[in-house]
C-alpha positions in Angstrom: -7.0 -2.6 12.8 -9.3 -5.6 13.5 -8.3 -8.4 11.2 -10.6 -11.4 11.7 -8.9 -14.5 10.3 -10.6 -17.8 9.6 -8.7 -20.9 8.4 -11.1 -23.6 7.2 -8.6 -25.6 5.1 -5.6 -27.8 5.6 -2.7 -25.9 3.9 -0.3 -24.6 6.6 -0.2 -20.8 6.7 1.7 -18.3 8.7 -1.4 -16.7 10.2 0.4 -14.0 12.2 2.3 -12.9 9.1 -1.0 -12.6 7.3 -2.4 -10.5 10.1 0.7 -8.2 9.9 0.4 -8.0 6.1 -3.3 -7.0 6.3 -2.6 -4.4 9.0 0.2 -2.9 6.8 -2.0 -2.7 3.7 -4.8 -1.1 5.6 -2.6 1.4 7.5 -0.6 2.4 4.3 -3.9 2.9 2.5 -4.9 5.4 5.1 -7.6 3.5 7.0 -8.2 4.4 10.6 -7.3 2.0 13.5 -10.9 0.8 14.1 -11.2 -0.7 10.6 -12.4 -4.3 10.4 -11.9 -6.8 7.7 -12.4 -10.6 7.5 -9.9 -12.9 5.8 -11.1 -16.4 5.2 -8.9 -19.2 4.0 -11.1 -21.9 2.4 -11.0 -25.1 0.5 -11.2 -25.2 -3.3 -14.7 -26.7 -3.0 -15.8 -23.9 -0.7 -14.2 -21.3 -3.0 -16.0 -22.8 -6.0 -19.3 -22.4 -4.2 -18.5 -18.7 -3.4 -17.4 -18.1 -6.9 -20.7 -19.5 -8.2 -22.8 -17.7 -5.6 -21.3 -14.3 -5.9 -19.8 -14.1 -9.4 -21.8 -16.7 -11.3 -18.7 -18.5 -12.3 -17.9 -22.2 -12.1 -14.9 -23.7 -10.3 -12.5 -22.4 -7.7 -10.5 -19.2 -8.0 -7.5 -17.8 -6.1 -9.2 -14.9 -4.3 -12.6 -13.2 -4.0 -13.1 -9.8 -2.4 -16.6 -9.0 -1.1 -16.9 -5.4 -0.1 -19.6 -4.6 2.4 -20.8 -1.8 0.2 -20.0 -2.8 -3.4 -21.6 0.3 -4.8 -18.9 2.6 -3.4 -15.1 2.4 -3.1 -14.1 2.9 0.5 -13.1 6.4 1.2 -10.6 6.5 4.1 -10.9 10.3 4.2 -14.5 10.0 5.3 -13.5 8.0 8.4 -10.6 9.7 10.0 -11.7 9.8 13.7 -10.1 7.3 16.0 -13.2 7.5 18.2 -15.7 6.5 15.5 -17.2 3.1 15.9 -15.4 0.3 14.0 -15.9 0.3 10.2 -16.1 -3.0 8.4 -15.0 -2.9 4.8 -15.8 -6.5 3.8 -14.3 -9.9 3.5 -11.5 -11.5 1.5 -11.7 -15.3 0.6 -8.5 -17.1 -0.4 -8.1 -20.7 -1.5 -4.5 -21.6 -0.5 -4.5 -25.0 -2.2 -5.5 -23.4 -5.5 -3.0 -20.6 -5.0 -0.2 -23.1 -4.2 -0.9 -25.2 -7.3 -0.8 -22.1 -9.5 2.4 -21.0 -7.8 4.0 -24.3 -8.6 2.9 -24.0 -12.2 4.5 -20.6 -12.7 7.5 -21.3 -10.6 6.6 -18.8 -7.9 7.0 -19.0 -4.1 3.6 -20.4 -2.7 3.8 -18.2 0.4 4.5 -15.1 -1.6 1.5 -15.9 -3.8 -0.8 -16.2 -0.8 0.5 -12.8 0.4 -0.2 -11.4 -3.1 -3.7 -12.8 -3.0 -4.4 -11.3 0.4 -3.0 -7.9 -0.7 -4.9 -8.1 -4.0 -8.2 -8.9 -2.2 -7.8 -6.1 0.3 -7.0 -3.6 -2.5 -10.2 -4.7 -4.3 -12.2 -3.9 -1.1 -10.7 -0.5 -1.2 -11.8 0.2 -4.8 -8.8 -0.9 -6.8 -9.5 -3.0 -9.9 -7.9 -4.3 -13.1 -10.6 -3.7 -15.7 -8.5 -1.5 -17.8 -4.7 -1.8 -18.5 -4.0 1.4 -16.6 -6.1 0.2 -13.6 -4.2 -3.1 -13.6 -0.9 -1.3 -13.8 -1.9 1.0 -10.9 -3.1 -2.0 -8.8 0.1 -4.1 -9.5 2.3 -1.2 -8.7 0.6 -0.7 -5.4 0.8 -4.4 -4.6 4.5 -4.3 -5.3 5.0 -1.4 -2.9 2.9 -2.9 -0.2 4.4 -6.4 -0.4 7.9 -5.0 -0.4 7.1 -3.4 3.0 6.7 -6.8 4.5 9.7 -8.4 2.6 7.7 -10.1 -0.2 8.6 -9.6 -3.9 5.7 -9.5 -6.3 6.2 -11.6 -9.4 
């Protein structure tokens, strides 16, 4: 897995733990070793700009997932060869300051919340969503399983 990390904000983060988490999520979701994804940690102001630009919403948010091909959910079965060229699935943007503030409000561990947002964003890139209650339950269950694999409990 090729995990491209960019940290453009000032909240300290365990970058190597994030990389391991992302690799775990992608591997357990069946993606081939050459899969590429970008994870960007940005300021609240930058996130507000992305939120406005890509979703037409005002203000910052915790996580945005921007799939390379938003029309289709990624199908790992279509890319099973380890000799195929790398396949980029998109980018995940996380606003750690926003996530930490929300974690404090709900009494959650800020580091665990960042891990949840990274996992949540990656699953969105892979076609998971939470539009319906059953979709939300499926996504939350998968987040719980994946986070447990790296020792994080989903709230």
